[in-house]
mmCIF file of C-alpha atoms in Angstrom:
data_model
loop_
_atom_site.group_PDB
_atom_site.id
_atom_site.type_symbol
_atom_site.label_atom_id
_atom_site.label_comp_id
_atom_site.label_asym_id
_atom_site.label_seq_id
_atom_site.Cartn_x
_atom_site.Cartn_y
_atom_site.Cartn_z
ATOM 1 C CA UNK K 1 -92.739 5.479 37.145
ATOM 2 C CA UNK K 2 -89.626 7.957 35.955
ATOM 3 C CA UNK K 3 -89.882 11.300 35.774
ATOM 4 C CA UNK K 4 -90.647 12.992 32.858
ATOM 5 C CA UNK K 5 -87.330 14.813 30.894
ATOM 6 C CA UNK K 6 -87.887 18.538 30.806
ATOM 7 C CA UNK K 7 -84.714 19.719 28.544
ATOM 8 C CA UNK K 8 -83.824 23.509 29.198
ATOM 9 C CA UNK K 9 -81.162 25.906 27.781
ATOM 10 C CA UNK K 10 -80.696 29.821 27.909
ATOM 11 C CA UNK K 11 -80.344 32.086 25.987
ATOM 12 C CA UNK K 12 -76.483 32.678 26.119
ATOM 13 C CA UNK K 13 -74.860 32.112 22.811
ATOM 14 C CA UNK K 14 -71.501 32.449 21.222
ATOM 15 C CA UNK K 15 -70.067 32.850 17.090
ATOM 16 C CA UNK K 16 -70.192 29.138 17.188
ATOM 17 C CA UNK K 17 -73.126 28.731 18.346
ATOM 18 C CA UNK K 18 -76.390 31.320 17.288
ATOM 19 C CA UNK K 19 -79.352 30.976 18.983
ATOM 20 C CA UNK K 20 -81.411 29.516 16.103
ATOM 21 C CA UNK K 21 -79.032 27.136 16.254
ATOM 22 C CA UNK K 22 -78.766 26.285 19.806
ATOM 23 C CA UNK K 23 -82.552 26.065 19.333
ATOM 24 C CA UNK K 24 -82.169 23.373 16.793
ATOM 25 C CA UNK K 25 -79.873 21.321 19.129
ATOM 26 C CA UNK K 26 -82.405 21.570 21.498
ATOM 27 C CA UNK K 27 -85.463 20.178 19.664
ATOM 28 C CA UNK K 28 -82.823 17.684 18.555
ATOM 29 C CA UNK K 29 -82.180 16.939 22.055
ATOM 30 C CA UNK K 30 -85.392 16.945 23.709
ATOM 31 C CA UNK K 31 -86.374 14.199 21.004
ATOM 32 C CA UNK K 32 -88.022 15.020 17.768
ATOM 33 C CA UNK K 33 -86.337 13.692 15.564
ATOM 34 C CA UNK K 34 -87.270 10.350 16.855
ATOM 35 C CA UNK K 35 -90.579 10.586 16.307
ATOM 36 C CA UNK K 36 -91.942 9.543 12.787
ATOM 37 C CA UNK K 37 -92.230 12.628 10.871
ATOM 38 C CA UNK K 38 -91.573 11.368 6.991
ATOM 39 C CA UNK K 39 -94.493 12.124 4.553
ATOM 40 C CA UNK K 40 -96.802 13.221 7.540
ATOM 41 C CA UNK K 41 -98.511 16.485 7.899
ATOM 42 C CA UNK K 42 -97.272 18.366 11.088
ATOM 43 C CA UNK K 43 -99.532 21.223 12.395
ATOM 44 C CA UNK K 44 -97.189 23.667 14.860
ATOM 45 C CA UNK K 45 -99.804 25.211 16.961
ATOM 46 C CA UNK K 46 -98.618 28.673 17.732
ATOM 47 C CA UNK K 47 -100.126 32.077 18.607
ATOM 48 C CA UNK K 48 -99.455 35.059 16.098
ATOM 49 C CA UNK K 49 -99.862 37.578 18.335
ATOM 50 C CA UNK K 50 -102.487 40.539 18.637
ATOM 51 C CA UNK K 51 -101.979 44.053 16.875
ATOM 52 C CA UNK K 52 -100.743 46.199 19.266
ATOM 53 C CA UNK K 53 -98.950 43.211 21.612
ATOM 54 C CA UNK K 54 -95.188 42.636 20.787
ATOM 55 C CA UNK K 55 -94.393 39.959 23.797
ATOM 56 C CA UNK K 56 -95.580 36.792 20.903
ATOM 57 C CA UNK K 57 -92.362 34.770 19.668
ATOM 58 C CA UNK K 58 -90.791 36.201 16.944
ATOM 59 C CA UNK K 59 -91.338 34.049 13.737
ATOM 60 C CA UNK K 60 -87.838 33.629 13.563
ATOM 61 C CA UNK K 61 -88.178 30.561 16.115
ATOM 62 C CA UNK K 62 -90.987 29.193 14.333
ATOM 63 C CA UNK K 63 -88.771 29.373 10.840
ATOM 64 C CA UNK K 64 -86.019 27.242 12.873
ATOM 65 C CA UNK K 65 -88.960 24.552 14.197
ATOM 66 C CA UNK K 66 -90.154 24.323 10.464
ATOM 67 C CA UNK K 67 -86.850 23.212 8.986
ATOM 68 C CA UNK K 68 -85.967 20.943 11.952
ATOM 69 C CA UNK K 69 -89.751 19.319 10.490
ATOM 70 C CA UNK K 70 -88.902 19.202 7.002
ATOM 71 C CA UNK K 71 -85.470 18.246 7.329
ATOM 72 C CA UNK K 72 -87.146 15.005 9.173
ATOM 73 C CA UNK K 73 -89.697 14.549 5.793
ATOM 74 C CA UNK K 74 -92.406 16.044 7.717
ATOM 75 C CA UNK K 75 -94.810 17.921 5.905
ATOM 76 C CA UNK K 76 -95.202 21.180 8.716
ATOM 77 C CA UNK K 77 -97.760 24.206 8.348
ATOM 78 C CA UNK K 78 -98.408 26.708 11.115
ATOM 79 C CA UNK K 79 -102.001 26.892 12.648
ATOM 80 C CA UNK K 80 -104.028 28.416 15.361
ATOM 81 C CA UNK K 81 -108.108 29.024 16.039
ATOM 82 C CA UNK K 82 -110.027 31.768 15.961
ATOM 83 C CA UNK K 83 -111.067 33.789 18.901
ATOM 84 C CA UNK K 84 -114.139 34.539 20.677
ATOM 85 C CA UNK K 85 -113.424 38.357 21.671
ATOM 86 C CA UNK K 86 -112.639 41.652 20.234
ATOM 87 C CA UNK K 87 -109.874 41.732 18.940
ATOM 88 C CA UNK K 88 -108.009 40.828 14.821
ATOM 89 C CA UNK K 89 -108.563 36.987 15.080
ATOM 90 C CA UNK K 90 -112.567 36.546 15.279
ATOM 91 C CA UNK K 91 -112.055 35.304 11.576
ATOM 92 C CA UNK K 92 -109.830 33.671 9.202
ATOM 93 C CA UNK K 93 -109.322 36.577 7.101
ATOM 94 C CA UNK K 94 -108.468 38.862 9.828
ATOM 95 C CA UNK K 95 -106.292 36.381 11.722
ATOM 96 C CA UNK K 96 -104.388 35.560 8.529
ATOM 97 C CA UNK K 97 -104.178 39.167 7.517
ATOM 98 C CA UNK K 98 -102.180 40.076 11.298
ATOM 99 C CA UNK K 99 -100.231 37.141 11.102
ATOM 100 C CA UNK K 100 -98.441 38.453 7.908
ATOM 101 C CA UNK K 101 -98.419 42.133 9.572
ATOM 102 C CA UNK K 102 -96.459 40.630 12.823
ATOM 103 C CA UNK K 103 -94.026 39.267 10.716
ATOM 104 C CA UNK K 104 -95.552 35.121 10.150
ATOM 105 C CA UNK K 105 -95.744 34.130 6.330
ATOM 106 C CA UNK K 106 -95.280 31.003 4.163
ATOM 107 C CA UNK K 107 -92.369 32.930 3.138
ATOM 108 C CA UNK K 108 -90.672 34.233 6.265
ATOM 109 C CA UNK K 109 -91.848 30.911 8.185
ATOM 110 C CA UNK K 110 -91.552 28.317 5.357
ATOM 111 C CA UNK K 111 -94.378 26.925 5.244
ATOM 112 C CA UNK K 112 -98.203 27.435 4.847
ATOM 113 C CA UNK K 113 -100.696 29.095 7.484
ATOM 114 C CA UNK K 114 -103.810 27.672 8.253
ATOM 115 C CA UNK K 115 -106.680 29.006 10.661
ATOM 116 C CA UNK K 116 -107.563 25.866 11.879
ATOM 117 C CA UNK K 117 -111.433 26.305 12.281
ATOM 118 C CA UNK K 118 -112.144 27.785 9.311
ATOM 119 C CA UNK K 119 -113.026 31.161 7.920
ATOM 120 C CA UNK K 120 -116.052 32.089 10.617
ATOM 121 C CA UNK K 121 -114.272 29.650 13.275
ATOM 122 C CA UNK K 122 -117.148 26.467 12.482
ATOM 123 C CA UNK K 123 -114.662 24.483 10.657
ATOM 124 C CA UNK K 124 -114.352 21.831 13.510
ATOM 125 C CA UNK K 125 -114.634 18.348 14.841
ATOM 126 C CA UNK K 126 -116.381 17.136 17.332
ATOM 127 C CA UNK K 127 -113.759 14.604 19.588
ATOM 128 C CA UNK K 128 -115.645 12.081 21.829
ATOM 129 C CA UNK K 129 -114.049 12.101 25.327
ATOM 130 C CA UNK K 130 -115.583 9.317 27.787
ATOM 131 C CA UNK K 131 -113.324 9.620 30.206
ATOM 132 C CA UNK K 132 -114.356 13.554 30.415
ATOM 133 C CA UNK K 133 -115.377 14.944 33.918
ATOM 134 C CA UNK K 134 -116.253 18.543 32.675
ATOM 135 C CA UNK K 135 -117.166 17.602 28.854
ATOM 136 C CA UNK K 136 -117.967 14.287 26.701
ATOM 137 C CA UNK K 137 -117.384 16.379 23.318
ATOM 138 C CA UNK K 138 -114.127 18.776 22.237
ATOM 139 C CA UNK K 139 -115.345 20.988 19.319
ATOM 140 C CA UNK K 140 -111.546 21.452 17.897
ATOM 141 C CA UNK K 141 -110.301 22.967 14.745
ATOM 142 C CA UNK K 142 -110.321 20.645 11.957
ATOM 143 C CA UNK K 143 -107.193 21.240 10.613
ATOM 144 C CA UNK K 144 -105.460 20.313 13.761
ATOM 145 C CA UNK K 145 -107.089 16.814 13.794
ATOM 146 C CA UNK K 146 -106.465 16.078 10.224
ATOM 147 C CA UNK K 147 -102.873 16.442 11.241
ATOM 148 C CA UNK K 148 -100.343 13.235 11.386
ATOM 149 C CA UNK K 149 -98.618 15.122 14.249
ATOM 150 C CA UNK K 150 -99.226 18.257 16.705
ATOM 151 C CA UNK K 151 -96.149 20.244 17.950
ATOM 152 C CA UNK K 152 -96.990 22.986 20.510
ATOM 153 C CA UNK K 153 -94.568 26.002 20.133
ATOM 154 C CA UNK K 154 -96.196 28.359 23.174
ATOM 155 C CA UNK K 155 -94.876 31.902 24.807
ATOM 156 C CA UNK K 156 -95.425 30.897 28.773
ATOM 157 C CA UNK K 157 -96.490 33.592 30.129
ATOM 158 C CA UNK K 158 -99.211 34.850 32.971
ATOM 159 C CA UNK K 159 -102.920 34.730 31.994
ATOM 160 C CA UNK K 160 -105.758 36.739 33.784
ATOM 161 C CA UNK K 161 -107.996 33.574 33.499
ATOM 162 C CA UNK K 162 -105.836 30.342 33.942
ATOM 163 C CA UNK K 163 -102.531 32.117 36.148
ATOM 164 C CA UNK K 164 -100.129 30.398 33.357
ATOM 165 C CA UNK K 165 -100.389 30.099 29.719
ATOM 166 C CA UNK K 166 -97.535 27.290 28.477
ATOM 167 C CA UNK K 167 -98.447 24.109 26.586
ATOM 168 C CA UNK K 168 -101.758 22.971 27.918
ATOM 169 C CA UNK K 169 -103.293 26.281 27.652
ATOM 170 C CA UNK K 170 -101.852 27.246 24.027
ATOM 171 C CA UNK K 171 -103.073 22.814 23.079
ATOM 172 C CA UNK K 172 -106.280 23.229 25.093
ATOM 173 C CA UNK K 173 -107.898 26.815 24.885
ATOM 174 C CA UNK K 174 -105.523 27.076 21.486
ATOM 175 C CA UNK K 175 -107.082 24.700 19.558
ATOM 176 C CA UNK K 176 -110.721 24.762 20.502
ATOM 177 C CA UNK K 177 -112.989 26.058 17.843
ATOM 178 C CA UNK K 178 -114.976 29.439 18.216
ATOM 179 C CA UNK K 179 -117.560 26.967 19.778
ATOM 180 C CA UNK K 180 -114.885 24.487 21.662
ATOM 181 C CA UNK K 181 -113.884 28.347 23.226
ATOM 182 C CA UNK K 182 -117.079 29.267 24.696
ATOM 183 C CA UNK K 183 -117.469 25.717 26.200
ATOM 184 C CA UNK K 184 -114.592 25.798 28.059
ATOM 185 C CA UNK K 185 -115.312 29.345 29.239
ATOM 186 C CA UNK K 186 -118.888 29.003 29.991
ATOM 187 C CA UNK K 187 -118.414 28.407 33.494
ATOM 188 C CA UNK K 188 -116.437 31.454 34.724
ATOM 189 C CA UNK K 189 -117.914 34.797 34.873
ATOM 190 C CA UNK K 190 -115.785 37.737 36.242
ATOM 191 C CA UNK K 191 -117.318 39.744 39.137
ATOM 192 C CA UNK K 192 -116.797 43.923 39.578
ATOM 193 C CA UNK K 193 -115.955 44.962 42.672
ATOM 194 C CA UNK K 194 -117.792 48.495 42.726
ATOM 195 C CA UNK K 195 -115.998 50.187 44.528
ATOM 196 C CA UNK K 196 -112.789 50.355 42.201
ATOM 197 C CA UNK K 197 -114.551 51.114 39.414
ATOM 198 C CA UNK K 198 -113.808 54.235 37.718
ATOM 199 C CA UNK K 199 -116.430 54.025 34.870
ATOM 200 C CA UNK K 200 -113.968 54.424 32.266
ATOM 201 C CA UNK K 201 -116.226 51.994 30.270
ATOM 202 C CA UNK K 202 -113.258 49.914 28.769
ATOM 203 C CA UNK K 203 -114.613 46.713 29.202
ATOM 204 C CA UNK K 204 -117.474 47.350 27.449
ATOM 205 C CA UNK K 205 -115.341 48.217 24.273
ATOM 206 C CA UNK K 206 -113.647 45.163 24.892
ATOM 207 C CA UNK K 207 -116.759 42.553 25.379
ATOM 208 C CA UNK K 208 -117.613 40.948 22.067
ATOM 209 C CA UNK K 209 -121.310 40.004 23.492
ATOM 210 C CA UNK K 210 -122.642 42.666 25.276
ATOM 211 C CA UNK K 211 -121.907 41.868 28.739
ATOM 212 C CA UNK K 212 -120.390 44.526 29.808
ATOM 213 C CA UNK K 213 -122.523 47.595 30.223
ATOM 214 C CA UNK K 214 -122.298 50.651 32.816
ATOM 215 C CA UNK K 215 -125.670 51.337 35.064
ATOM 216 C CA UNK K 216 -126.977 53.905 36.062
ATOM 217 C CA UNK K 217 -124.567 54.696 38.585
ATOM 218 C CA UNK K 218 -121.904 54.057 36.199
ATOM 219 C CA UNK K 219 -119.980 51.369 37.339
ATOM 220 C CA UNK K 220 -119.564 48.254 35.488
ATOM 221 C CA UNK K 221 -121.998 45.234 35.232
ATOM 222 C CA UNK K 222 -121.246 42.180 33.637
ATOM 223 C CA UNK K 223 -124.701 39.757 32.723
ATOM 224 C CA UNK K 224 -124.102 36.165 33.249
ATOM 225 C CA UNK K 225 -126.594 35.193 30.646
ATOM 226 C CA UNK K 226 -124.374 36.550 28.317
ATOM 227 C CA UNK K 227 -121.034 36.540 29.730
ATOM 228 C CA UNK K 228 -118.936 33.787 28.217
ATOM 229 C CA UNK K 229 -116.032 33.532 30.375
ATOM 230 C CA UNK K 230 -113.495 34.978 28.224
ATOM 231 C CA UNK K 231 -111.891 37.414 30.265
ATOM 232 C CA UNK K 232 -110.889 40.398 27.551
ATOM 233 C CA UNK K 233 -112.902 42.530 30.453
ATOM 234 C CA UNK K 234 -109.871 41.003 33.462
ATOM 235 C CA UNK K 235 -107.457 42.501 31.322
ATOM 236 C CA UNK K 236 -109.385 45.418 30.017
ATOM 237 C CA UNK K 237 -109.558 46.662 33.487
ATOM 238 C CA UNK K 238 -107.137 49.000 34.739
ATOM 239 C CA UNK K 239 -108.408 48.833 38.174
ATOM 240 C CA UNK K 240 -108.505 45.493 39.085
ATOM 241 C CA UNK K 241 -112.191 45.935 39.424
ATOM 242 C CA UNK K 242 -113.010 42.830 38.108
ATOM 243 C CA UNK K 243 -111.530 39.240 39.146
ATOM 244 C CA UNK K 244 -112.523 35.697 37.613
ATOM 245 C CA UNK K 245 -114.894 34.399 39.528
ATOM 246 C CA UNK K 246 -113.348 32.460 42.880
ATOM 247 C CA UNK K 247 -113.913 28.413 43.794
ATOM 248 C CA UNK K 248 -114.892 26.074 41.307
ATOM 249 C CA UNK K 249 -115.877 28.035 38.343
ATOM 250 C CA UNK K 250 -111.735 28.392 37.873
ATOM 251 C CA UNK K 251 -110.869 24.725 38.629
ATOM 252 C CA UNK K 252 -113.464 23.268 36.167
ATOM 253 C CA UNK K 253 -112.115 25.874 33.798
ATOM 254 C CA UNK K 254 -108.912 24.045 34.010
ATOM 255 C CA UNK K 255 -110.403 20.933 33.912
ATOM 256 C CA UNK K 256 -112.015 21.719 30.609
ATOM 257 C CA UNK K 257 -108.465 22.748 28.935
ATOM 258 C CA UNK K 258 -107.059 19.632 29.931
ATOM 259 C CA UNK K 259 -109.564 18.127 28.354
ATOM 260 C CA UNK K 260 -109.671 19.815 25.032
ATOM 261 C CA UNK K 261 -105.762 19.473 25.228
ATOM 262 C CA UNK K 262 -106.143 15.309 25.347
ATOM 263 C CA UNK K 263 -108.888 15.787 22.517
ATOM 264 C CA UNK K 264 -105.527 17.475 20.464
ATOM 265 C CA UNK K 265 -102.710 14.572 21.360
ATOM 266 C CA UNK K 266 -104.177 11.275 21.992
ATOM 267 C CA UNK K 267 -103.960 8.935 19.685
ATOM 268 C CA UNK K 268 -101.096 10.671 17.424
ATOM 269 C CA UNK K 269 -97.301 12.302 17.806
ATOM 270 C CA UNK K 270 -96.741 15.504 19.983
ATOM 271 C CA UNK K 271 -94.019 17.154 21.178
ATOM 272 C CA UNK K 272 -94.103 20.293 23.128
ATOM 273 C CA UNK K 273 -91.746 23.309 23.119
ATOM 274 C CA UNK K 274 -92.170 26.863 25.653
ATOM 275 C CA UNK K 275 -90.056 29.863 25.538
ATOM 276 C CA UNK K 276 -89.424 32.200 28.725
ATOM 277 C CA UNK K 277 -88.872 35.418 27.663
ATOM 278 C CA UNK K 278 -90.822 38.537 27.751
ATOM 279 C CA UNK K 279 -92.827 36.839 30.697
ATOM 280 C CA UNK K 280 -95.678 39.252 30.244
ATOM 281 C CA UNK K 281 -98.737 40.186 33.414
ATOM 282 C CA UNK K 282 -101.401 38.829 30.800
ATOM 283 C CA UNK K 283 -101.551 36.826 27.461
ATOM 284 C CA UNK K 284 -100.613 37.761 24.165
ATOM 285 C CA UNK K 285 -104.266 38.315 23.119
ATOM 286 C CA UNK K 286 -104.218 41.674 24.447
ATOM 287 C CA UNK K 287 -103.245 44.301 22.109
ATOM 288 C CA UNK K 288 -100.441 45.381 24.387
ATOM 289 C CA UNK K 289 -97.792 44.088 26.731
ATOM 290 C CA UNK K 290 -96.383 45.213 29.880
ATOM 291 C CA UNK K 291 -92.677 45.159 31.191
ATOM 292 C CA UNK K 292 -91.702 41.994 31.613
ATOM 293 C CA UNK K 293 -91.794 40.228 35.175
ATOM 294 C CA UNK K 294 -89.140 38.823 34.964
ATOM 295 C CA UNK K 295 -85.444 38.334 32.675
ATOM 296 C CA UNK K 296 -85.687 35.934 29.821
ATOM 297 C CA UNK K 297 -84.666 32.986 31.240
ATOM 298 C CA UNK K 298 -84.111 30.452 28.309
ATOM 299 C CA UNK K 299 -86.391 27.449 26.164
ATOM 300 C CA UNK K 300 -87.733 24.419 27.162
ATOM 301 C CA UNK K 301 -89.275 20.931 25.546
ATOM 302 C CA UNK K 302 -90.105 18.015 26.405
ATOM 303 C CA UNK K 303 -92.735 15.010 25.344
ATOM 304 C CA UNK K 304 -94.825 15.803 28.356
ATOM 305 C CA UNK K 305 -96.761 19.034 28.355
ATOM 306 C CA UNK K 306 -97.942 18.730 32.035
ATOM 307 C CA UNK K 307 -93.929 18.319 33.298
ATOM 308 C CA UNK K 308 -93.476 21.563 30.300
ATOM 309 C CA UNK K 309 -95.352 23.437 32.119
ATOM 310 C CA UNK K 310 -94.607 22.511 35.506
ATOM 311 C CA UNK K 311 -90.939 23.240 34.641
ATOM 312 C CA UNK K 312 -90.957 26.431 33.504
ATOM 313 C CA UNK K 313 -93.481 27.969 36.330
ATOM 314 C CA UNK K 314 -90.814 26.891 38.403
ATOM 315 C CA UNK K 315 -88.176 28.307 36.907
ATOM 316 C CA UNK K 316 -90.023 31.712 36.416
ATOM 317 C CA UNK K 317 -90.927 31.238 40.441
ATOM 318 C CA UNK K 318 -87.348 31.232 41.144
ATOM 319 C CA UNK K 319 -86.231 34.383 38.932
ATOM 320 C CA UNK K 320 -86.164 37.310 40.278
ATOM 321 C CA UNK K 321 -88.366 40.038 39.718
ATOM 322 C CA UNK K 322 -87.436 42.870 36.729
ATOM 323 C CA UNK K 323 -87.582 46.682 37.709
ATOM 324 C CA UNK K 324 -90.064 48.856 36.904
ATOM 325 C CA UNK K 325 -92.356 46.076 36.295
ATOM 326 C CA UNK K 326 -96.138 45.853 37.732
ATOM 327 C CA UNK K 327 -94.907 43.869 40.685
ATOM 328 C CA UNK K 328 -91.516 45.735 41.606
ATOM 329 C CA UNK K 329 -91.015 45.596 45.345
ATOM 330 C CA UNK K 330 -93.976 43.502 46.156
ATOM 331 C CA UNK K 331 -93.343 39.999 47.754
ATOM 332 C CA UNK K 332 -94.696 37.210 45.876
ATOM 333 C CA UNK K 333 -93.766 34.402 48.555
ATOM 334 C CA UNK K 334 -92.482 31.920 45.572
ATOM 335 C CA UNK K 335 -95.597 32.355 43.230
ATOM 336 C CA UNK K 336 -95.461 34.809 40.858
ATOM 337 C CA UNK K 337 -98.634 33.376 39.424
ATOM 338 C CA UNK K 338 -100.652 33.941 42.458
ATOM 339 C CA UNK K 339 -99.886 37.130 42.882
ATOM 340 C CA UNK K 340 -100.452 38.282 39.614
ATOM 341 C CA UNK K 341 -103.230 36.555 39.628
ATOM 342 C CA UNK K 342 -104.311 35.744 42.557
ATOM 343 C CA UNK K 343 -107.542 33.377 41.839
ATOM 344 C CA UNK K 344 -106.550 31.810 39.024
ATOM 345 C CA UNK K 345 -104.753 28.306 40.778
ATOM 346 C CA UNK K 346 -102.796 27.719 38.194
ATOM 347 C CA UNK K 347 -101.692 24.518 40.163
ATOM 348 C CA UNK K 348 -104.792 23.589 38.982
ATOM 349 C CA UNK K 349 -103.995 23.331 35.222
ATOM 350 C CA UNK K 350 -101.216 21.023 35.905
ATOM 351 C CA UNK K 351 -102.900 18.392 38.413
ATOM 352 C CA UNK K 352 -106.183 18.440 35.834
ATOM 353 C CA UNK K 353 -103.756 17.776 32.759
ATOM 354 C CA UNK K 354 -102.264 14.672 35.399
ATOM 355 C CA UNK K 355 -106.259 13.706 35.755
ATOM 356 C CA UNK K 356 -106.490 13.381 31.709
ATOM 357 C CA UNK K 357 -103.187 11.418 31.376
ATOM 358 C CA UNK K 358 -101.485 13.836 29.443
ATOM 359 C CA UNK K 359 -98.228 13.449 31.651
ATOM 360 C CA UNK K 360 -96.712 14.053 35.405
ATOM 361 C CA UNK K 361 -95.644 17.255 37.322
ATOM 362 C CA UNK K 362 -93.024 14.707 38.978
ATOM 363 C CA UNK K 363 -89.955 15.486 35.920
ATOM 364 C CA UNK K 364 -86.210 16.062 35.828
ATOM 365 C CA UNK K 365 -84.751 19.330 34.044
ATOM 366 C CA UNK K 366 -81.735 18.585 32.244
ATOM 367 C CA UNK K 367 -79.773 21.563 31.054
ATOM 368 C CA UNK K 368 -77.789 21.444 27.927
#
């Protein structure tokens, strides 16, 4: 079997050339416009960012993606799901309403916004998956499987919970439901570590279900029975005083994105583009972002989210670190991942999405 094709460009640019523009060529390259787009409705599955966090792609790239759709006779809207935690995307109003204030609008993106489960996140489909190890059922956002076509247009990034968020993570966790959300994060509940924490009671601000709470020696406790996995309190944290939960809790987490991911793309179009810039220590669902780890490196697509996202963690793991960032002068031994992060295995996400046939980590990068 040939590798997958992994196309990659930077960001240099010239008067000739702008970087919308080189963008274009790129999605041109990689191989959209073969794929049958006339008359069919394409969701873009994107993230529009949290108030406070300014590391989410600009809606300028989004614009570019749009009119590379309708140019084809695709019929595009934007879409993502709502969210589980505290935060401004719990609901479709909310999430709608802090799309338009980071800068994403029919008329700055042009084309319509949808919240894909709905206006309390139950707007979804249950997907059968036989072939699942971790689930036999994706709840996903309805919109998102009404759609002719799904195009993935992620930030990668670290994440707290999964080490790298790129295409599987923005197809899988992305386009889950409220419900399809706490499935997949069921099985990992963070642990506190005592002894670093300073009882600033952060996370308990941040939990949207009550897990979080402070004893009576005020440190931190987290309740399983109630703990959903979602790991706003990982971020939350200051400290470090409180780590996913280590061994197979993480690995079936992964398991269950690629899962949810193969609910979104089988049996219909994808394509998958991931920018490298503003490589933030934690998602974009934080409402803040750190210096960057590392310099923006460039954009990359391809028709095979696992080889996506094995590309560009290798291309981050081979840039060098930024100054003044959160992991200035330590070594990170060729995983920046890992030692952001260190029990997250984000290796993990990319030999599960192999498992589910979604595509190979074995790919070629051609630069253009």
């Amino acid at each position: 079997m040939d590798p997958a094709t992994v196309f990659f460009t930077d960001f240099r640019c010239s008067d000739a050339e702008n970087l919308q523009q080189k963008f274009t060529r790129l999605l041109k390259t990689a191989g959209l416009a073969q794929l049958d787009l006339a008359g069919k409705f394409v969701a873009i599955k994107t993230h529009f960012g949290e108030g406070g966090c300014l590391a989410y792609l600009r809606p300028n790239w989004a614009k570019t993606l749009v009119d590379f759709v309708k140019a084809q006779g695709g019929r595009p809207f934007l879409t993502d799901a709502n969210t589980l935690y505290v935060g401004r995307r719990k609901d479709a109003l909310e999430h709608l309403e802090l799309a338009w204030e980071n800068g994403f609008s029919p008329f700055s993106v042009g084309c319509p916004i949808l919240i894909a489960d709905g206006l309390r996140g139950t707007d979804d489909v249950a997907v059968p998956l036989p072939d699942g190890k971790y689930v036999k059922e994706a709840f996903i956002g309805r919109a998102l499987i009404d759609a002719d076509v799904v195009i993935s247009l992620s930030h990668f990034k670290c994440h707290e919970m999964t080490g790298i968020g790129g295409a599987l993570k923005n197809l899988g966790m992305g386009c889950g439901s409220r419900a399809g959300k706490k499935a997949m994060h069921s099985s990992v509940h963070p642990q506190v570590d005592a002894a670093r924490c300073v009882s600033c009671g952060r996370c308990t601000r941040e939990c949207a279900h009550g897990a979080c709470t402070l004893g009576v020696d005020r440190k931190a406790r987290i309740d399983p029975q109630l703990c959903v996995g979602c790991g706003r309190c990982i971020g939350a944290c200051n400290r470090d005083a409180i780590q996913g939960d280590l061994g197979e809790p993480c690995t079936a987490m992964h398991g269950k994105i690629a899962e949810y991911a193969a609910a979104v793309v089988r049996g219909r179009q994808a394509f998958h583009v991931s920018f490298i810039c503003d490589v933030s220590p934690h998602c974009d669902c934080h409402p803040m972002n750190d210096v960057p780890l590392i310099p923006d490196l460039g954009m990359a697509a391809s028709l095979d989210p696992v080889a996506l996202d094995k590309a560009c963690a290798d291309l981050c793991n081979e840039a060098p670190l930024m100054p003044g960032c959160c992991l200035a002068g330590r070594e990170t031994n060729g995983d920046l991942f890992a030692t952001m992060h260190p029990v997250t295995r984000w290796q993990d996400a990319i030999s599960e999405g192999e498992r589910m046939g979604l595509g190979s980590a074995d790919y070629q990068l051609k630069r253009i």
